[in-house]
Amino acid sequence: MELNVQDVTVHRGHREVLSDVSFSAGPGELVGLLGPNGAGKSTLLGAIAGMLSPTSGQVTVDGLVAHRAPRQEIARRLALMEQQADRNIPLTALEIVELGSLPHHRTFARGDHARRSAEARAALDSVGAGAFADRAWQSLSGGERQRVSVARALAQRPGILLLDEPTNHLDVTAQLDTLDLVSRLGVTVVAALHDLNHAARWCTRVIVLSDGTVAADGPPAEVLTPRTLSEVYGVSATVLTHPSDGRPVIAFDGSID
Ligand SMILES: Nc1ncnc2c1ncn2[C@@H]1O[C@H](COP(=O)(O)OP(=O)(O)OP(=O)(O)O)[C@@H](O)[C@H]1O
């Protein structure tokens, strides 16, 4: 499914926090959104999902203007997994995941509930969270909740999957499994990431945001250079080459005072 971000500018309060951001992405692309804290990654994901209206420019999802189209039309095409809030939700993990597939079902139709439940269990199984199905959301650890949140997004069967720091709280195996899973879905994925080595390993393309503007956009090997890392993050880094597949591996030397 095609995603087009065209000259998007977003204000939050009186501040311009995104300025003229443009990019397009299609099926099979895993676009990493990188950049320091406050650079605008979550804001951009919110604008793509149609939850934040741009001051100028627009986002189109499969040809629909994201902030104007009916919510259900967007939800049938796009899923957003937001950064975790520790909200107290009085639901089980399975019920949370079932909510993900609602845009595709007529809520009260006979047989819908059984189908929704089966889809939700399959989504939980795919992220190794099947055992948590009947557990209360509040009783899950941060990493367990993160897996359930990924399952909820997958249950929405999106053509475009937006992930805000999907590996937060996850142990190293779950981090690798989650990124491996989303990279093999064949859908359009945009993921805000802080781990630059994950970006180098999994992303087909990375967009680096700095103060709400695009500082660099391209394949990881072209973008993740010592110069960009020093300019955007203020860190000194050595970029090595992985011996088995040639991808960049970033070794941090320290911050630049
Ligand atoms: N609701 C809000 N009202 C006003 N300003 C906001 C609001 N939400 C975010 N901002 C500001 O917008 C800017 C971009 O924030 P955003 O959360 O998009 O950054 P981010 O790159 O996702 O950061 P992080 O890596 O810390 O999650 C920041 O300066 C932030 O303080």
mmCIF file of C-alpha atoms and ligand atoms in Angstrom:
data_model
loop_
_atom_site.group_PDB
_atom_site.id
_atom_site.type_symbol
_atom_site.label_atom_id
_atom_site.label_comp_id
_atom_site.label_asym_id
_atom_site.label_seq_id
_atom_site.Cartn_x
_atom_site.Cartn_y
_atom_site.Cartn_z
ATOM 1 C CA MET A 1 0.000 0.000 0.000
ATOM 2 C CA GLU A 2 1.391 3.410 -0.955
ATOM 3 C CA LEU A 3 2.168 6.078 1.591
ATOM 4 C CA ASN A 4 2.872 9.652 0.507
ATOM 5 C CA VAL A 5 4.024 12.352 2.880
ATOM 6 C CA GLN A 6 3.983 15.652 1.007
ATOM 7 C CA ASP A 7 5.564 18.809 2.483
ATOM 8 C CA VAL A 8 4.090 18.139 5.907
ATOM 9 C CA THR A 9 4.418 20.885 8.506
ATOM 10 C CA VAL A 10 2.918 20.329 11.973
ATOM 11 C CA HIS A 11 2.542 22.747 14.879
ATOM 12 C CA ARG A 12 2.062 21.590 18.453
ATOM 13 C CA GLY A 13 1.004 24.422 20.686
ATOM 14 C CA HIS A 14 2.582 27.466 19.035
ATOM 15 C CA ARG A 15 5.727 25.621 17.987
ATOM 16 C CA GLU A 16 6.486 24.267 14.548
ATOM 17 C CA VAL A 17 7.751 20.766 15.361
ATOM 18 C CA LEU A 18 7.805 19.344 11.821
ATOM 19 C CA SER A 19 8.810 21.415 8.801
ATOM 20 C CA ASP A 20 8.177 20.436 5.190
ATOM 21 C CA VAL A 21 8.742 16.702 5.586
ATOM 22 C CA SER A 22 8.301 14.658 2.408
ATOM 23 C CA PHE A 23 8.823 11.010 1.519
ATOM 24 C CA SER A 24 7.011 8.122 -0.122
ATOM 25 C CA ALA A 25 7.113 4.446 0.756
ATOM 26 C CA GLY A 26 5.633 1.281 -0.658
ATOM 27 C CA PRO A 27 5.112 -2.408 0.150
ATOM 28 C CA GLY A 28 8.155 -4.291 1.409
ATOM 29 C CA GLU A 29 9.915 -1.126 2.563
ATOM 30 C CA LEU A 30 10.908 -0.847 6.203
ATOM 31 C CA VAL A 31 11.576 2.834 6.740
ATOM 32 C CA GLY A 32 13.401 3.712 9.956
ATOM 33 C CA LEU A 33 12.664 7.120 11.467
ATOM 34 C CA LEU A 34 15.729 8.171 13.402
ATOM 35 C CA GLY A 35 16.731 11.293 15.276
ATOM 36 C CA PRO A 36 17.384 12.550 18.800
ATOM 37 C CA ASN A 37 14.721 12.903 21.488
ATOM 38 C CA GLY A 38 12.236 15.576 20.483
ATOM 39 C CA ALA A 39 13.251 15.517 16.788
ATOM 40 C CA GLY A 40 9.645 14.873 15.691
ATOM 41 C CA LYS A 41 9.442 11.102 15.079
ATOM 42 C CA SER A 42 6.236 10.460 17.058
ATOM 43 C CA THR A 43 4.699 13.641 15.664
ATOM 44 C CA LEU A 44 5.377 12.416 12.132
ATOM 45 C CA LEU A 45 3.843 9.015 12.907
ATOM 46 C CA GLY A 46 0.781 10.804 14.370
ATOM 47 C CA ALA A 47 0.451 12.918 11.221
ATOM 48 C CA ILE A 48 0.775 9.837 8.977
ATOM 49 C CA ALA A 49 -1.959 8.115 11.012
ATOM 50 C CA GLY A 50 -4.205 11.153 10.533
ATOM 51 C CA MET A 51 -4.331 11.832 14.270
ATOM 52 C CA LEU A 52 -2.517 15.153 13.937
ATOM 53 C CA SER A 53 -3.580 17.581 11.215
ATOM 54 C CA PRO A 54 -0.747 19.221 9.320
ATOM 55 C CA THR A 55 -0.657 23.005 9.223
ATOM 56 C CA SER A 56 0.304 22.597 5.574
ATOM 57 C CA GLY A 57 0.978 19.678 3.279
ATOM 58 C CA GLN A 58 -0.769 16.335 3.507
ATOM 59 C CA VAL A 59 -0.350 12.600 3.974
ATOM 60 C CA THR A 60 -2.096 10.197 1.634
ATOM 61 C CA VAL A 61 -2.659 6.553 2.500
ATOM 62 C CA ASP A 62 -3.661 4.484 -0.492
ATOM 63 C CA GLY A 63 -4.846 7.778 -2.059
ATOM 64 C CA LEU A 64 -6.935 8.865 0.982
ATOM 65 C CA VAL A 65 -5.976 12.084 2.774
ATOM 66 C CA ALA A 66 -5.118 10.773 6.243
ATOM 67 C CA HIS A 67 -6.470 13.616 8.422
ATOM 68 C CA ARG A 68 -9.704 14.032 6.441
ATOM 69 C CA ALA A 69 -10.755 10.455 5.595
ATOM 70 C CA PRO A 70 -13.214 8.627 7.908
ATOM 71 C CA ARG A 71 -11.294 6.993 10.775
ATOM 72 C CA GLN A 72 -12.526 3.500 9.928
ATOM 73 C CA GLU A 73 -11.296 3.835 6.331
ATOM 74 C CA ILE A 74 -7.832 4.734 7.621
ATOM 75 C CA ALA A 75 -7.945 1.980 10.295
ATOM 76 C CA ARG A 76 -8.641 -0.617 7.606
ATOM 77 C CA ARG A 77 -5.433 0.363 5.886
ATOM 78 C CA LEU A 78 -3.058 1.544 8.579
ATOM 79 C CA ALA A 79 -2.165 0.490 12.130
ATOM 80 C CA LEU A 80 -0.213 2.628 14.594
ATOM 81 C CA MET A 81 1.543 1.086 17.554
ATOM 82 C CA GLU A 82 2.198 4.043 19.816
ATOM 83 C CA GLN A 83 4.809 4.370 22.533
ATOM 84 C CA GLN A 84 3.572 2.597 25.596
ATOM 85 C CA ALA A 85 1.619 4.476 28.151
ATOM 86 C CA ASP A 86 1.092 2.694 31.437
ATOM 87 C CA ARG A 87 -2.644 3.066 31.212
ATOM 88 C CA ASN A 88 -4.814 0.902 33.395
ATOM 89 C CA ILE A 89 -6.935 -0.961 30.905
ATOM 90 C CA PRO A 90 -9.382 -3.457 32.453
ATOM 91 C CA LEU A 91 -9.027 -5.980 29.597
ATOM 92 C CA THR A 92 -7.162 -9.205 28.958
ATOM 93 C CA ALA A 93 -4.344 -9.377 26.413
ATOM 94 C CA LEU A 94 -6.651 -11.284 24.040
ATOM 95 C CA GLU A 95 -9.367 -8.627 24.311
ATOM 96 C CA ILE A 96 -6.832 -5.874 23.596
ATOM 97 C CA VAL A 97 -5.671 -7.689 20.458
ATOM 98 C CA GLU A 98 -9.282 -8.339 19.388
ATOM 99 C CA LEU A 99 -9.836 -4.581 19.333
ATOM 100 C CA GLY A 100 -7.230 -4.425 16.568
ATOM 101 C CA SER A 101 -9.368 -6.324 14.081
ATOM 102 C CA LEU A 102 -12.578 -4.358 14.783
ATOM 103 C CA PRO A 103 -12.276 -2.118 11.680
ATOM 104 C CA HIS A 104 -12.720 -5.250 9.541
ATOM 105 C CA HIS A 105 -15.790 -6.659 11.289
ATOM 106 C CA ARG A 106 -19.420 -5.737 11.671
ATOM 107 C CA THR A 107 -19.312 -5.602 15.450
ATOM 108 C CA PHE A 108 -22.550 -7.387 16.242
ATOM 109 C CA ALA A 109 -22.665 -9.836 13.343
ATOM 110 C CA ARG A 110 -23.081 -13.498 14.273
ATOM 111 C CA GLY A 111 -19.790 -15.407 14.031
ATOM 112 C CA ASP A 112 -17.718 -12.258 14.070
ATOM 113 C CA HIS A 113 -16.651 -12.694 17.653
ATOM 114 C CA ALA A 114 -15.344 -16.227 17.135
ATOM 115 C CA ARG A 115 -13.420 -15.102 14.054
ATOM 116 C CA ARG A 116 -12.019 -12.061 15.853
ATOM 117 C CA SER A 117 -10.912 -14.236 18.728
ATOM 118 C CA ALA A 118 -9.169 -16.735 16.426
ATOM 119 C CA GLU A 119 -7.393 -13.913 14.566
ATOM 120 C CA ALA A 120 -6.303 -12.368 17.855
ATOM 121 C CA ARG A 121 -4.904 -15.686 19.142
ATOM 122 C CA ALA A 122 -2.988 -16.148 15.874
ATOM 123 C CA ALA A 123 -1.547 -12.614 16.168
ATOM 124 C CA LEU A 124 -0.498 -13.274 19.792
ATOM 125 C CA ASP A 125 1.124 -16.566 18.752
ATOM 126 C CA SER A 126 3.055 -14.824 15.954
ATOM 127 C CA VAL A 127 4.836 -12.596 18.490
ATOM 128 C CA GLY A 128 5.384 -15.378 21.011
ATOM 129 C CA ALA A 129 2.726 -14.017 23.361
ATOM 130 C CA GLY A 130 0.107 -16.780 23.091
ATOM 131 C CA ALA A 131 0.632 -17.703 26.744
ATOM 132 C CA PHE A 132 -0.514 -14.235 27.868
ATOM 133 C CA ALA A 133 -3.900 -14.383 26.123
ATOM 134 C CA ASP A 134 -6.012 -14.619 29.278
ATOM 135 C CA ARG A 135 -3.809 -12.458 31.489
ATOM 136 C CA ALA A 136 -5.007 -9.036 32.600
ATOM 137 C CA TRP A 137 -3.168 -6.214 30.777
ATOM 138 C CA GLN A 138 -2.192 -4.600 34.092
ATOM 139 C CA SER A 139 -0.490 -7.820 35.217
ATOM 140 C CA LEU A 140 1.927 -7.950 32.249
ATOM 141 C CA SER A 141 5.539 -6.759 32.314
ATOM 142 C CA GLY A 142 6.681 -3.937 30.020
ATOM 143 C CA GLY A 143 8.103 -6.363 27.455
ATOM 144 C CA GLU A 144 5.017 -8.597 27.554
ATOM 145 C CA ARG A 145 2.803 -5.549 26.965
ATOM 146 C CA GLN A 146 5.003 -4.492 24.077
ATOM 147 C CA ARG A 147 4.503 -7.868 22.393
ATOM 148 C CA VAL A 148 0.750 -7.647 22.919
ATOM 149 C CA SER A 149 0.768 -4.153 21.377
ATOM 150 C CA VAL A 150 2.593 -5.462 18.300
ATOM 151 C CA ALA A 151 0.034 -8.308 18.069
ATOM 152 C CA ARG A 152 -2.823 -5.773 18.258
ATOM 153 C CA ALA A 153 -1.323 -3.820 15.344
ATOM 154 C CA LEU A 154 -0.861 -7.045 13.328
ATOM 155 C CA ALA A 155 -4.484 -8.097 14.013
ATOM 156 C CA GLN A 156 -5.547 -4.929 12.243
ATOM 157 C CA ARG A 157 -4.105 -6.532 9.056
ATOM 158 C CA PRO A 158 -2.681 -3.201 7.934
ATOM 159 C CA GLY A 159 -1.200 -2.399 4.535
ATOM 160 C CA ILE A 160 0.831 0.250 6.351
ATOM 161 C CA LEU A 161 2.253 -0.451 9.789
ATOM 162 C CA LEU A 162 3.530 2.417 11.943
ATOM 163 C CA LEU A 163 5.622 1.474 14.958
ATOM 164 C CA ASP A 164 6.816 3.901 17.608
ATOM 165 C CA GLU A 165 9.893 2.385 19.249
ATOM 166 C CA PRO A 166 8.700 -1.216 18.792
ATOM 167 C CA THR A 167 11.675 -2.751 20.599
ATOM 168 C CA ASN A 168 11.285 -0.691 23.773
ATOM 169 C CA HIS A 169 11.304 -2.949 26.883
ATOM 170 C CA LEU A 170 12.044 -6.092 24.843
ATOM 171 C CA ASP A 171 14.885 -8.475 25.634
ATOM 172 C CA VAL A 172 17.445 -8.955 22.880
ATOM 173 C CA THR A 173 15.800 -12.092 21.434
ATOM 174 C CA ALA A 174 12.396 -10.427 21.335
ATOM 175 C CA GLN A 175 13.919 -7.316 19.717
ATOM 176 C CA LEU A 176 15.408 -9.377 16.904
ATOM 177 C CA ASP A 177 12.271 -11.534 16.531
ATOM 178 C CA THR A 178 9.983 -8.485 16.375
ATOM 179 C CA LEU A 179 12.027 -6.710 13.713
ATOM 180 C CA ASP A 180 12.437 -9.934 11.773
ATOM 181 C CA LEU A 181 8.668 -10.491 11.877
ATOM 182 C CA VAL A 182 7.740 -6.992 10.705
ATOM 183 C CA SER A 183 10.397 -6.992 7.983
ATOM 184 C CA ARG A 184 8.875 -10.164 6.520
ATOM 185 C CA LEU A 185 5.249 -8.971 6.482
ATOM 186 C CA GLY A 186 5.628 -7.525 2.987
ATOM 187 C CA VAL A 187 3.644 -4.415 3.992
ATOM 188 C CA THR A 188 4.840 -0.803 4.200
ATOM 189 C CA VAL A 189 6.455 -0.294 7.604
ATOM 190 C CA VAL A 190 7.577 2.995 9.158
ATOM 191 C CA ALA A 191 9.267 2.545 12.534
ATOM 192 C CA ALA A 192 10.700 5.141 14.907
ATOM 193 C CA LEU A 193 13.901 3.607 16.253
ATOM 194 C CA HIS A 194 16.611 4.690 18.659
ATOM 195 C CA ASP A 195 18.922 1.745 18.089
ATOM 196 C CA LEU A 196 21.019 2.716 15.057
ATOM 197 C CA ASN A 197 22.389 -0.818 14.684
ATOM 198 C CA HIS A 198 18.839 -2.151 14.447
ATOM 199 C CA ALA A 199 18.171 0.456 11.782
ATOM 200 C CA ALA A 200 21.322 -0.593 9.914
ATOM 201 C CA ARG A 201 20.358 -4.269 10.129
ATOM 202 C CA TRP A 202 16.656 -4.154 9.327
ATOM 203 C CA CYS A 203 15.706 -0.969 7.513
ATOM 204 C CA THR A 204 15.663 -0.744 3.744
ATOM 205 C CA ARG A 205 15.845 3.005 4.173
ATOM 206 C CA VAL A 206 16.352 5.469 7.006
ATOM 207 C CA ILE A 207 15.092 9.020 7.439
ATOM 208 C CA VAL A 208 16.958 11.065 10.012
ATOM 209 C CA LEU A 209 14.981 13.877 11.599
ATOM 210 C CA SER A 210 16.689 16.771 13.309
ATOM 211 C CA ASP A 211 14.647 19.596 14.862
ATOM 212 C CA GLY A 212 11.637 18.627 12.755
ATOM 213 C CA THR A 213 13.382 18.589 9.403
ATOM 214 C CA VAL A 214 14.794 15.752 7.295
ATOM 215 C CA ALA A 215 18.564 15.807 7.814
ATOM 216 C CA ALA A 216 19.227 12.684 5.722
ATOM 217 C CA ASP A 217 17.222 10.091 3.783
ATOM 218 C CA GLY A 218 18.540 6.989 2.056
ATOM 219 C CA PRO A 219 19.855 3.445 2.516
ATOM 220 C CA PRO A 220 21.446 2.882 5.955
ATOM 221 C CA ALA A 221 24.947 2.463 4.524
ATOM 222 C CA GLU A 222 24.751 5.883 2.866
ATOM 223 C CA VAL A 223 23.092 7.734 5.732
ATOM 224 C CA LEU A 224 24.692 6.289 8.873
ATOM 225 C CA THR A 225 28.066 7.964 8.424
ATOM 226 C CA PRO A 226 30.314 9.370 11.177
ATOM 227 C CA ARG A 227 29.606 12.849 9.808
ATOM 228 C CA THR A 228 25.785 12.555 9.989
ATOM 229 C CA LEU A 229 25.975 10.949 13.439
ATOM 230 C CA SER A 230 28.180 13.754 14.688
ATOM 231 C CA GLU A 231 26.033 16.510 13.137
ATOM 232 C CA VAL A 232 22.651 15.131 14.218
ATOM 233 C CA TYR A 233 23.385 13.311 17.489
ATOM 234 C CA GLY A 234 26.575 15.091 18.560
ATOM 235 C CA VAL A 235 28.403 11.790 18.968
ATOM 236 C CA SER A 236 31.706 10.519 17.705
ATOM 237 C CA ALA A 237 31.306 7.059 16.153
ATOM 238 C CA THR A 238 33.274 4.595 14.102
ATOM 239 C CA VAL A 239 31.305 2.842 11.382
ATOM 240 C CA LEU A 240 32.543 -0.699 10.808
ATOM 241 C CA THR A 241 31.480 -3.219 8.209
ATOM 242 C CA HIS A 242 29.801 -6.429 9.365
ATOM 243 C CA PRO A 243 31.993 -9.333 8.205
ATOM 244 C CA SER A 244 29.109 -11.569 7.122
ATOM 245 C CA ASP A 245 26.754 -9.264 5.246
ATOM 246 C CA GLY A 246 28.604 -5.979 4.798
ATOM 247 C CA ARG A 247 26.056 -3.859 6.669
ATOM 248 C CA PRO A 248 27.269 -0.917 8.750
ATOM 249 C CA VAL A 249 27.890 -1.556 12.435
ATOM 250 C CA ILE A 250 28.171 1.547 14.568
ATOM 251 C CA ALA A 251 30.621 1.643 17.465
ATOM 252 C CA PHE A 252 30.184 4.757 19.585
ATOM 253 C CA ASP A 253 33.328 6.499 20.793
ATOM 254 C CA GLY A 254 31.591 9.118 22.940
ATOM 255 C CA SER A 255 29.673 12.358 22.818
ATOM 256 C CA ILE A 256 31.235 15.472 21.341
ATOM 257 C CA ASP A 257 31.371 18.300 23.872
HETATM 258 N N1 LIG B 1 1.260 17.633 22.927
HETATM 259 C C1 LIG B 1 2.298 18.423 22.689
HETATM 260 N N2 LIG B 1 2.219 19.769 22.873
HETATM 261 C C2 LIG B 1 3.275 20.578 22.625
HETATM 262 N N3 LIG B 1 4.457 20.128 22.181
HETATM 263 C C3 LIG B 1 4.597 18.817 21.994
HETATM 264 C C4 LIG B 1 3.532 17.895 22.236
HETATM 265 N N4 LIG B 1 3.970 16.650 21.974
HETATM 266 C C5 LIG B 1 5.251 16.777 21.571
HETATM 267 N N5 LIG B 1 5.627 18.069 21.585
HETATM 268 C C6 LIG B 1 6.950 18.619 21.204
HETATM 269 O O1 LIG B 1 7.149 18.323 19.840
HETATM 270 C C7 LIG B 1 8.520 18.011 19.603
HETATM 271 C C8 LIG B 1 8.600 16.662 18.891
HETATM 272 O O2 LIG B 1 8.168 15.650 19.801
HETATM 273 P P1 LIG B 1 8.076 14.135 19.366
HETATM 274 O O3 LIG B 1 7.447 13.397 20.490
HETATM 275 O O4 LIG B 1 7.461 14.053 18.025
HETATM 276 O O5 LIG B 1 9.624 13.775 19.247
HETATM 277 P P2 LIG B 1 10.319 12.335 19.123
HETATM 278 O O6 LIG B 1 11.364 12.466 18.055
HETATM 279 O O7 LIG B 1 9.309 11.265 18.942
HETATM 280 O O8 LIG B 1 11.014 12.231 20.543
HETATM 281 P P3 LIG B 1 11.425 10.955 21.462
HETATM 282 O O9 LIG B 1 12.599 10.297 20.783
HETATM 283 O O10 LIG B 1 11.851 11.640 22.731
HETATM 284 O O11 LIG B 1 10.237 10.052 21.633
HETATM 285 C C9 LIG B 1 9.213 18.041 20.947
HETATM 286 O O12 LIG B 1 9.870 19.275 21.086
HETATM 287 C C10 LIG B 1 8.075 17.935 21.945
HETATM 288 O O13 LIG B 1 8.396 18.605 23.148
#
